[in-house]
PDB file of N, CA and C in Angstrom:
ATOM      1  N   UNK A   4      54.869  22.947  15.718  1.00 41.00           N
ATOM      2  CA  UNK A   4      54.031  22.252  16.228  1.00 41.00           C
ATOM      3  C   UNK A   4      53.698  20.862  16.174  1.00 41.00           C
ATOM      4  N   UNK A   5      53.592  19.890  17.068  1.00 49.00           N
ATOM      5  CA  UNK A   5      53.588  18.553  16.569  1.00 49.00           C
ATOM      6  C   UNK A   5      52.150  18.471  17.236  1.00 49.00           C
ATOM      7  N   UNK A   6      51.255  17.899  16.415  1.00 49.00           N
ATOM      8  CA  UNK A   6      49.856  17.447  16.829  1.00 49.00           C
ATOM      9  C   UNK A   6      49.950  15.986  16.802  1.00 49.00           C
ATOM     10  N   UNK A   7      49.792  15.459  18.199  1.00 54.00           N
ATOM     11  CA  UNK A   7      49.460  14.113  18.682  1.00 54.00           C
ATOM     12  C   UNK A   7      47.838  13.919  19.023  1.00 54.00           C
ATOM     13  N   UNK A   8      47.339  13.039  18.311  1.00 62.00           N
ATOM     14  CA  UNK A   8      46.054  13.014  18.409  1.00 62.00           C
ATOM     15  C   UNK A   8      45.672  11.447  19.275  1.00 62.00           C
ATOM     16  N   UNK A   9      45.125  11.883  20.198  1.00 77.00           N
ATOM     17  CA  UNK A   9      44.710  10.670  21.092  1.00 77.00           C
ATOM     18  C   UNK A   9      43.513  10.035  21.206  1.00 77.00           C
ATOM     19  N   UNK A  10      43.313   9.062  20.131  1.00 83.00           N
ATOM     20  CA  UNK A  10      42.007   8.526  19.785  1.00 83.00           C
ATOM     21  C   UNK A  10      41.793   7.231  20.609  1.00 83.00           C
ATOM     22  N   UNK A  11      40.502   7.062  21.188  1.00 86.00           N
ATOM     23  CA  UNK A  11      40.546   5.740  21.993  1.00 86.00           C
ATOM     24  C   UNK A  11      39.197   5.376  21.310  1.00 86.00           C
ATOM     25  N   UNK A  12      39.491   3.713  20.751  1.00 89.00           N
ATOM     26  CA  UNK A  12      38.334   3.214  20.238  1.00 89.00           C
ATOM     27  C   UNK A  12      37.750   1.729  21.072  1.00 89.00           C
ATOM     28  N   UNK A  13      36.758   1.590  20.697  1.00 91.00           N
ATOM     29  CA  UNK A  13      36.411   0.300  21.326  1.00 91.00           C
ATOM     30  C   UNK A  13      35.135  -0.585  20.311  1.00 91.00           C
ATOM     31  N   UNK A  14      35.795  -1.660  19.926  1.00 92.00           N
ATOM     32  CA  UNK A  14      34.880  -2.445  19.086  1.00 92.00           C
ATOM     33  C   UNK A  14      34.080  -3.826  20.010  1.00 92.00           C
ATOM     34  N   UNK A  15      33.063  -3.975  19.638  1.00 94.00           N
ATOM     35  CA  UNK A  15      32.228  -5.008  20.402  1.00 94.00           C
ATOM     36  C   UNK A  15      31.327  -5.963  19.578  1.00 94.00           C
ATOM     37  N   UNK A  16      30.964  -6.926  19.893  1.00 94.00           N
ATOM     38  CA  UNK A  16      30.346  -7.801  19.345  1.00 94.00           C
ATOM     39  C   UNK A  16      29.384  -8.653  20.242  1.00 94.00           C
ATOM     40  N   UNK A  17      28.091  -8.452  20.190  1.00 91.00           N
ATOM     41  CA  UNK A  17      27.206  -8.952  21.234  1.00 91.00           C
ATOM     42  C   UNK A  17      26.546 -10.137  20.300  1.00 91.00           C
ATOM     43  N   UNK A  18      26.060 -11.434  21.166  1.00 89.00           N
ATOM     44  CA  UNK A  18      25.099 -12.495  20.731  1.00 89.00           C
ATOM     45  C   UNK A  18      24.272 -12.237  21.511  1.00 89.00           C
ATOM     46  N   UNK A  19      22.773 -12.367  20.831  1.00 87.00           N
ATOM     47  CA  UNK A  19      22.040 -12.764  21.773  1.00 87.00           C
ATOM     48  C   UNK A  19      20.935 -13.943  21.041  1.00 87.00           C
ATOM     49  N   UNK A  20      20.076 -14.591  21.839  1.00 84.00           N
ATOM     50  CA  UNK A  20      19.342 -15.898  21.256  1.00 84.00           C
ATOM     51  C   UNK A  20      18.147 -15.774  21.980  1.00 84.00           C
ATOM     52  N   UNK A  21      17.069 -15.948  21.145  1.00 79.00           N
ATOM     53  CA  UNK A  21      15.463 -16.050  21.822  1.00 79.00           C
ATOM     54  C   UNK A  21      14.840 -17.423  21.406  1.00 79.00           C
ATOM     55  N   UNK A  22      13.912 -17.931  22.048  1.00 75.00           N
ATOM     56  CA  UNK A  22      13.153 -19.173  21.870  1.00 75.00           C
ATOM     57  C   UNK A  22      12.090 -18.470  20.807  1.00 75.00           C
ATOM     58  N   UNK A  23      11.731 -17.375  20.518  1.00 72.00           N
ATOM     59  CA  UNK A  23      10.518 -16.818  19.748  1.00 72.00           C
ATOM     60  C   UNK A  23      10.523 -17.200  18.595  1.00 72.00           C
ATOM     61  N   UNK A  24      11.907 -17.458  17.851  1.00 73.00           N
ATOM     62  CA  UNK A  24      11.896 -17.444  16.412  1.00 73.00           C
ATOM     63  C   UNK A  24      12.386 -19.131  16.265  1.00 73.00           C
ATOM     64  N   UNK A  25      12.276 -19.517  14.926  1.00 76.00           N
ATOM     65  CA  UNK A  25      12.689 -20.854  14.482  1.00 76.00           C
ATOM     66  C   UNK A  25      14.195 -21.356  14.878  1.00 76.00           C
ATOM     67  N   UNK A  26      14.512 -22.497  14.982  1.00 79.00           N
ATOM     68  CA  UNK A  26      15.898 -23.089  15.648  1.00 79.00           C
ATOM     69  C   UNK A  26      16.777 -22.381  14.746  1.00 79.00           C
ATOM     70  N   UNK A  27      16.927 -22.449  13.549  1.00 82.00           N
ATOM     71  CA  UNK A  27      17.820 -21.625  12.433  1.00 82.00           C
ATOM     72  C   UNK A  27      17.807 -20.370  12.525  1.00 82.00           C
ATOM     73  N   UNK A  28      17.061 -19.572  13.027  1.00 78.00           N
ATOM     74  CA  UNK A  28      16.967 -18.069  13.168  1.00 78.00           C
ATOM     75  C   UNK A  28      16.832 -17.616  14.774  1.00 78.00           C
ATOM     76  N   UNK A  29      17.314 -18.213  15.773  1.00 81.00           N
ATOM     77  CA  UNK A  29      17.253 -17.789  17.008  1.00 81.00           C
ATOM     78  C   UNK A  29      18.394 -16.889  17.537  1.00 81.00           C
ATOM     79  N   UNK A  30      19.569 -17.096  16.908  1.00 86.00           N
ATOM     80  CA  UNK A  30      20.579 -16.039  17.416  1.00 86.00           C
ATOM     81  C   UNK A  30      21.105 -15.069  16.367  1.00 86.00           C
ATOM     82  N   UNK A  31      21.313 -14.106  16.979  1.00 87.00           N
ATOM     83  CA  UNK A  31      21.750 -12.505  16.436  1.00 87.00           C
ATOM     84  C   UNK A  31      22.779 -12.218  16.627  1.00 87.00           C
ATOM     85  N   UNK A  32      23.660 -11.572  15.832  1.00 89.00           N
ATOM     86  CA  UNK A  32      25.190 -11.009  16.085  1.00 89.00           C
ATOM     87  C   UNK A  32      25.016  -9.520  15.870  1.00 89.00           C
ATOM     88  N   UNK A  33      25.078  -8.611  16.714  1.00 91.00           N
ATOM     89  CA  UNK A  33      24.938  -7.172  16.685  1.00 91.00           C
ATOM     90  C   UNK A  33      26.610  -6.442  17.207  1.00 91.00           C
ATOM     91  N   UNK A  34      27.106  -6.085  15.841  1.00 94.00           N
ATOM     92  CA  UNK A  34      28.406  -5.485  16.092  1.00 94.00           C
ATOM     93  C   UNK A  34      28.186  -4.003  16.477  1.00 94.00           C
ATOM     94  N   UNK A  35      29.319  -3.298  17.339  1.00 94.00           N
ATOM     95  CA  UNK A  35      29.454  -1.790  17.721  1.00 94.00           C
ATOM     96  C   UNK A  35      30.686  -1.238  17.796  1.00 94.00           C
ATOM     97  N   UNK A  36      30.579  -0.182  17.296  1.00 94.00           N
ATOM     98  CA  UNK A  36      32.024   0.785  17.469  1.00 94.00           C
ATOM     99  C   UNK A  36      31.861   1.807  18.097  1.00 94.00           C
ATOM    100  N   UNK A  37      32.774   2.204  19.008  1.00 93.00           N
ATOM    101  CA  UNK A  37      32.977   3.714  19.376  1.00 93.00           C
ATOM    102  C   UNK A  37      33.931   4.263  19.406  1.00 93.00           C
ATOM    103  N   UNK A  38      34.141   5.449  19.457  1.00 91.00           N
ATOM    104  CA  UNK A  38      35.879   6.193  19.359  1.00 91.00           C
ATOM    105  C   UNK A  38      35.698   7.735  20.233  1.00 91.00           C
ATOM    106  N   UNK A  39      36.698   7.924  20.848  1.00 92.00           N
ATOM    107  CA  UNK A  39      36.299   9.183  21.513  1.00 92.00           C
ATOM    108  C   UNK A  39      37.920   9.857  21.363  1.00 92.00           C
ATOM    109  N   UNK A  40      37.647  11.048  21.397  1.00 90.00           N
ATOM    110  CA  UNK A  40      38.856  12.136  21.285  1.00 90.00           C
ATOM    111  C   UNK A  40      39.341  12.785  22.269  1.00 90.00           C
ATOM    112  N   UNK A  41      40.186  12.750  23.229  1.00 88.00           N
ATOM    113  CA  UNK A  41      40.372  14.033  24.270  1.00 88.00           C
ATOM    114  C   UNK A  41      40.847  14.952  23.834  1.00 88.00           C
ATOM    115  N   UNK A  42      40.327  16.027  23.198  1.00 87.00           N
ATOM    116  CA  UNK A  42      40.765  17.254  22.506  1.00 87.00           C
ATOM    117  C   UNK A  42      41.856  18.143  23.769  1.00 87.00           C
ATOM    118  N   UNK A  43      41.281  17.881  25.199  1.00 85.00           N
ATOM    119  CA  UNK A  43      42.002  18.716  26.095  1.00 85.00           C
ATOM    120  C   UNK A  43      43.180  18.363  26.245  1.00 85.00           C
ATOM    121  N   UNK A  44      43.711  17.241  25.889  1.00 84.00           N
ATOM    122  CA  UNK A  44      44.929  16.575  25.921  1.00 84.00           C
ATOM    123  C   UNK A  44      45.820  17.055  25.029  1.00 84.00           C
ATOM    124  N   UNK A  45      45.498  17.688  23.815  1.00 84.00           N
ATOM    125  CA  UNK A  45      46.251  18.488  22.819  1.00 84.00           C
ATOM    126  C   UNK A  45      46.969  19.660  23.274  1.00 84.00           C
ATOM    127  N   UNK A  46      48.263  19.673  22.726  1.00 85.00           N
ATOM    128  CA  UNK A  46      48.988  20.971  23.013  1.00 85.00           C
ATOM    129  C   UNK A  46      48.400  22.254  22.668  1.00 85.00           C
ATOM    130  N   UNK A  47      47.486  22.205  21.507  1.00 87.00           N
ATOM    131  CA  UNK A  47      47.007  23.543  20.998  1.00 87.00           C
ATOM    132  C   UNK A  47      45.716  24.044  21.863  1.00 87.00           C
ATOM    133  N   UNK A  48      45.377  23.102  22.969  1.00 86.00           N
ATOM    134  CA  UNK A  48      44.423  23.529  24.026  1.00 86.00           C
ATOM    135  C   UNK A  48      45.145  24.292  25.215  1.00 86.00           C
ATOM    136  N   UNK A  49      46.516  24.492  25.364  1.00 86.00           N
ATOM    137  CA  UNK A  49      47.218  24.672  26.474  1.00 86.00           C
ATOM    138  C   UNK A  49      46.598  26.348  26.854  1.00 86.00           C
ATOM    139  N   UNK A  50      46.119  27.183  25.979  1.00 88.00           N
ATOM    140  CA  UNK A  50      45.788  28.404  26.189  1.00 88.00           C
ATOM    141  C   UNK A  50      44.547  28.517  26.838  1.00 88.00           C
ATOM    142  N   UNK A  51      43.653  27.450  26.743  1.00 88.00           N
ATOM    143  CA  UNK A  51      42.327  27.522  27.236  1.00 88.00           C
ATOM    144  C   UNK A  51      42.104  26.891  28.635  1.00 88.00           C
ATOM    145  N   UNK A  52      43.407  26.060  29.000  1.00 82.00           N
ATOM    146  CA  UNK A  52      43.002  25.034  29.930  1.00 82.00           C
ATOM    147  C   UNK A  52      42.578  25.466  30.956  1.00 82.00           C
ATOM    148  N   UNK A  53      42.840  26.880  31.589  1.00 84.00           N
ATOM    149  CA  UNK A  53      42.009  27.262  32.849  1.00 84.00           C
ATOM    150  C   UNK A  53      40.797  27.405  32.740  1.00 84.00           C
ATOM    151  N   UNK A  54      40.028  27.623  31.614  1.00 87.00           N
ATOM    152  CA  UNK A  54      38.674  27.612  31.171  1.00 87.00           C
ATOM    153  C   UNK A  54      37.910  26.205  31.094  1.00 87.00           C
ATOM    154  N   UNK A  55      38.637  25.553  30.041  1.00 87.00           N
ATOM    155  CA  UNK A  55      38.094  24.305  29.777  1.00 87.00           C
ATOM    156  C   UNK A  55      38.987  23.447  30.078  1.00 87.00           C
ATOM    157  N   UNK A  56      38.794  22.575  31.160  1.00 87.00           N
ATOM    158  CA  UNK A  56      40.160  21.522  31.688  1.00 87.00           C
ATOM    159  C   UNK A  56      39.577  20.171  30.914  1.00 87.00           C
ATOM    160  N   UNK A  57      38.598  19.827  30.426  1.00 89.00           N
ATOM    161  CA  UNK A  57      38.156  18.568  29.682  1.00 89.00           C
ATOM    162  C   UNK A  57      37.135  18.724  28.870  1.00 89.00           C
ATOM    163  N   UNK A  58      37.719  18.088  27.758  1.00 89.00           N
ATOM    164  CA  UNK A  58      36.860  18.512  26.481  1.00 89.00           C
ATOM    165  C   UNK A  58      37.097  16.995  25.444  1.00 89.00           C
ATOM    166  N   UNK A  59      35.915  16.277  25.575  1.00 90.00           N
ATOM    167  CA  UNK A  59      36.010  14.930  24.877  1.00 90.00           C
ATOM    168  C   UNK A  59      34.963  15.126  23.733  1.00 90.00           C
ATOM    169  N   UNK A  60      35.243  14.343  22.302  1.00 92.00           N
ATOM    170  CA  UNK A  60      34.166  14.388  21.374  1.00 92.00           C
ATOM    171  C   UNK A  60      34.041  12.675  21.220  1.00 92.00           C
ATOM    172  N   UNK A  61      33.207  12.004  21.022  1.00 94.00           N
ATOM    173  CA  UNK A  61      32.759  10.991  21.318  1.00 94.00           C
ATOM    174  C   UNK A  61      31.776  10.742  19.809  1.00 94.00           C
ATOM    175  N   UNK A  62      31.793   9.744  19.455  1.00 95.00           N
ATOM    176  CA  UNK A  62      30.516   8.817  18.453  1.00 95.00           C
ATOM    177  C   UNK A  62      30.874   7.595  18.575  1.00 95.00           C
ATOM    178  N   UNK A  63      29.219   6.868  18.141  1.00 95.00           N
ATOM    179  CA  UNK A  63      29.287   5.804  18.103  1.00 95.00           C
ATOM    180  C   UNK A  63      28.307   4.947  17.123  1.00 95.00           C
ATOM    181  N   UNK A  64      28.412   3.789  16.841  1.00 94.00           N
ATOM    182  CA  UNK A  64      27.577   3.110  16.043  1.00 94.00           C
ATOM    183  C   UNK A  64      27.254   1.722  16.392  1.00 94.00           C
ATOM    184  N   UNK A  65      26.025   1.370  16.399  1.00 93.00           N
ATOM    185  CA  UNK A  65      25.777  -0.034  16.882  1.00 93.00           C
ATOM    186  C   UNK A  65      24.504  -0.431  15.957  1.00 93.00           C
ATOM    187  N   UNK A  66      24.520  -1.876  16.025  1.00 89.00           N
ATOM    188  CA  UNK A  66      23.541  -2.817  15.477  1.00 89.00           C
ATOM    189  C   UNK A  66      22.428  -3.177  16.443  1.00 89.00           C
ATOM    190  N   UNK A  67      21.059  -2.575  16.382  1.00 83.00           N
ATOM    191  CA  UNK A  67      20.099  -3.363  17.402  1.00 83.00           C
ATOM    192  C   UNK A  67      19.565  -4.363  16.841  1.00 83.00           C
ATOM    193  N   UNK A  68      18.980  -5.288  17.801  1.00 77.00           N
ATOM    194  CA  UNK A  68      18.033  -6.439  17.242  1.00 77.00           C
ATOM    195  C   UNK A  68      16.834  -6.347  18.565  1.00 77.00           C
ATOM    196  N   UNK A  69      15.812  -7.133  17.924  1.00 70.00           N
ATOM    197  CA  UNK A  69      14.791  -7.366  19.095  1.00 70.00           C
ATOM    198  C   UNK A  69      13.980  -8.440  18.443  1.00 70.00           C
ATOM    199  N   UNK A  70      13.326  -9.021  19.560  1.00 61.00           N
ATOM    200  CA  UNK A  70      12.433 -10.013  19.197  1.00 61.00           C
ATOM    201  C   UNK A  70      11.008  -9.846  19.582  1.00 61.00           C
ATOM    202  N   UNK A  71      10.797  -8.510  19.830  1.00 62.00           N
ATOM    203  CA  UNK A  71       9.560  -7.742  19.972  1.00 62.00           C
ATOM    204  C   UNK A  71       9.104  -7.062  18.812  1.00 62.00           C
ATOM    205  N   UNK A  72       8.496  -8.044  18.030  1.00 60.00           N
ATOM    206  CA  UNK A  72       7.888  -7.748  16.822  1.00 60.00           C
ATOM    207  C   UNK A  72       6.704  -6.843  16.855  1.00 60.00           C
ATOM    208  N   UNK A  73       6.262  -6.243  15.817  1.00 55.00           N
ATOM    209  CA  UNK A  73       4.766  -5.419  15.862  1.00 55.00           C
ATOM    210  C   UNK A  73       3.629  -6.046  15.521  1.00 55.00           C
ATOM    211  N   UNK A  74       3.777  -7.325  15.790  1.00 53.00           N
ATOM    212  CA  UNK A  74       2.547  -8.230  15.844  1.00 53.00           C
ATOM    213  C   UNK A  74       2.318  -8.615  17.221  1.00 53.00           C
ATOM    214  N   UNK A  75       1.162  -9.175  17.443  1.00 49.00           N
ATOM    215  CA  UNK A  75       0.807  -9.519  18.481  1.00 49.00           C
ATOM    216  C   UNK A  75       1.184 -10.921  19.196  1.00 49.00           C
ATOM    217  N   UNK A  76       2.506 -10.974  19.753  1.00 51.00           N
ATOM    218  CA  UNK A  76       2.991 -11.947  20.202  1.00 51.00           C
ATOM    219  C   UNK A  76       2.751 -13.257  19.185  1.00 51.00           C
ATOM    220  N   UNK A  77       3.388 -13.281  18.487  1.00 56.00           N
ATOM    221  CA  UNK A  77       3.423 -14.720  17.691  1.00 56.00           C
ATOM    222  C   UNK A  77       4.766 -14.984  17.900  1.00 56.00           C
ATOM    223  N   UNK A  78       4.848 -16.270  18.358  1.00 60.00           N
ATOM    224  CA  UNK A  78       6.105 -16.951  18.615  1.00 60.00           C
ATOM    225  C   UNK A  78       6.242 -18.245  17.911  1.00 60.00           C
ATOM    226  N   UNK A  79       7.481 -18.839  17.666  1.00 60.00           N
ATOM    227  CA  UNK A  79       7.719 -19.963  17.140  1.00 60.00           C
ATOM    228  C   UNK A  79       6.807 -21.028  17.766  1.00 60.00           C
ATOM    229  N   UNK A  80       6.247 -21.973  16.987  1.00 61.00           N
ATOM    230  CA  UNK A  80       5.540 -23.129  17.568  1.00 61.00           C
ATOM    231  C   UNK A  80       5.965 -24.274  16.823  1.00 61.00           C
ATOM    232  N   UNK A  81       6.529 -25.180  17.211  1.00 61.00           N
ATOM    233  CA  UNK A  81       6.950 -26.404  16.454  1.00 61.00           C
ATOM    234  C   UNK A  81       5.847 -27.223  16.140  1.00 61.00           C
ATOM    235  N   UNK A  82       5.722 -27.956  15.069  1.00 61.00           N
ATOM    236  CA  UNK A  82       4.826 -28.654  14.697  1.00 61.00           C
ATOM    237  C   UNK A  82       4.958 -29.974  15.458  1.00 61.00           C
ATOM    238  N   UNK A  83       4.019 -30.640  15.715  1.00 59.00           N
ATOM    239  CA  UNK A  83       3.812 -31.608  16.532  1.00 59.00           C
ATOM    240  C   UNK A  83       2.675 -32.647  15.578  1.00 59.00           C
ATOM    241  N   UNK A  84       2.845 -33.819  15.873  1.00 56.00           N
ATOM    242  CA  UNK A  84       2.283 -34.839  14.829  1.00 56.00           C
ATOM    243  C   UNK A  84       1.937 -36.030  15.600  1.00 56.00           C
ATOM    244  N   UNK A  85       0.785 -36.759  15.141  1.00 53.00           N
ATOM    245  CA  UNK A  85       0.472 -38.022  15.733  1.00 53.00           C
ATOM    246  C   UNK A  85       1.493 -39.130  15.563  1.00 53.00           C
ATOM    247  N   UNK A  86       1.890 -39.920  16.642  1.00 55.00           N
ATOM    248  CA  UNK A  86       2.843 -40.570  16.426  1.00 55.00           C
ATOM    249  C   UNK A  86       2.155 -42.217  15.927  1.00 55.00           C
ATOM    250  N   UNK A  87       0.748 -42.374  16.297  1.00 58.00           N
ATOM    251  CA  UNK A  87      -0.142 -43.114  15.867  1.00 58.00           C
ATOM    252  C   UNK A  87      -1.608 -42.864  15.853  1.00 58.00           C
ATOM    253  N   UNK A  88      -2.231 -43.613  15.605  1.00 59.00           N
ATOM    254  CA  UNK A  88      -3.769 -43.239  15.316  1.00 59.00           C
ATOM    255  C   UNK A  88      -4.467 -44.171  16.407  1.00 59.00           C
ATOM    256  N   UNK A  89      -3.711 -44.571  17.498  1.00 59.00           N
ATOM    257  CA  UNK A  89      -4.670 -45.093  18.418  1.00 59.00           C
ATOM    258  C   UNK A  89      -4.819 -44.011  19.308  1.00 59.00           C
ATOM    259  N   UNK A  90      -5.960 -44.008  20.349  1.00 58.00           N
ATOM    260  CA  UNK A  90      -5.953 -43.384  21.516  1.00 58.00           C
ATOM    261  C   UNK A  90      -6.809 -44.138  22.287  1.00 58.00           C
ATOM    262  N   UNK A  91      -7.064 -43.442  23.349  1.00 60.00           N
ATOM    263  CA  UNK A  91      -7.540 -44.338  24.750  1.00 60.00           C
ATOM    264  C   UNK A  91      -8.926 -43.284  25.198  1.00 60.00           C
ATOM    265  N   UNK A  92      -9.761 -43.684  25.891  1.00 62.00           N
ATOM    266  CA  UNK A  92     -11.053 -43.221  26.146  1.00 62.00           C
ATOM    267  C   UNK A  92     -11.912 -43.875  27.162  1.00 62.00           C
ATOM    268  N   UNK A  93     -11.781 -43.349  28.440  1.00 61.00           N
ATOM    269  CA  UNK A  93     -12.540 -44.412  29.522  1.00 61.00           C
ATOM    270  C   UNK A  93     -12.196 -45.807  29.427  1.00 61.00           C
ATOM    271  N   UNK A  94     -10.747 -45.986  29.447  1.00 58.00           N
ATOM    272  CA  UNK A  94     -10.036 -47.300  29.864  1.00 58.00           C
ATOM    273  C   UNK A  94     -10.350 -48.162  28.813  1.00 58.00           C
ATOM    274  N   UNK A  95     -10.654 -47.928  26.967  1.00 61.00           N
ATOM    275  CA  UNK A  95     -10.984 -48.583  26.079  1.00 61.00           C
ATOM    276  C   UNK A  95     -10.159 -48.026  25.091  1.00 61.00           C
ATOM    277  N   UNK A  96      -9.547 -48.787  24.290  1.00 62.00           N
ATOM    278  CA  UNK A  96      -8.543 -48.335  23.125  1.00 62.00           C
ATOM    279  C   UNK A  96      -9.451 -48.461  21.829  1.00 62.00           C
ATOM    280  N   UNK A  97      -8.957 -47.274  21.422  1.00 56.00           N
ATOM    281  CA  UNK A  97      -9.779 -46.814  19.855  1.00 56.00           C
ATOM    282  C   UNK A  97      -8.630 -46.819  18.899  1.00 56.00           C
ATOM    283  N   UNK A  98      -9.237 -47.374  17.769  1.00 60.00           N
ATOM    284  CA  UNK A  98      -8.187 -46.951  16.719  1.00 60.00           C
ATOM    285  C   UNK A  98      -9.009 -46.456  15.367  1.00 60.00           C
ATOM    286  N   UNK A  99      -8.194 -45.473  14.640  1.00 52.00           N
ATOM    287  CA  UNK A  99      -9.223 -44.707  13.684  1.00 52.00           C
ATOM    288  C   UNK A  99      -9.096 -45.668  12.366  1.00 52.00           C
TER     289      UNK A  99
END
């Protein structure tokens, strides 16, 4: 008896980006892999094919990511600074 195993596999890589984090930390890469074996295609299943016509064993693994942290919506806010110390109020210019 020769056993030929039919294994199907699928790797994947997903890239996600969010504005909720600082510019150097916005993108994340999330790999995943799945594999399946159609056992009913094997010759040792010939005796039960009338009762069980399709049997597949599957497994998968994947890395998850989320920008939804357990804190109350704290998003990345870039720092803003004053370009100069002049300002206008009521048509008059003032200087600090």
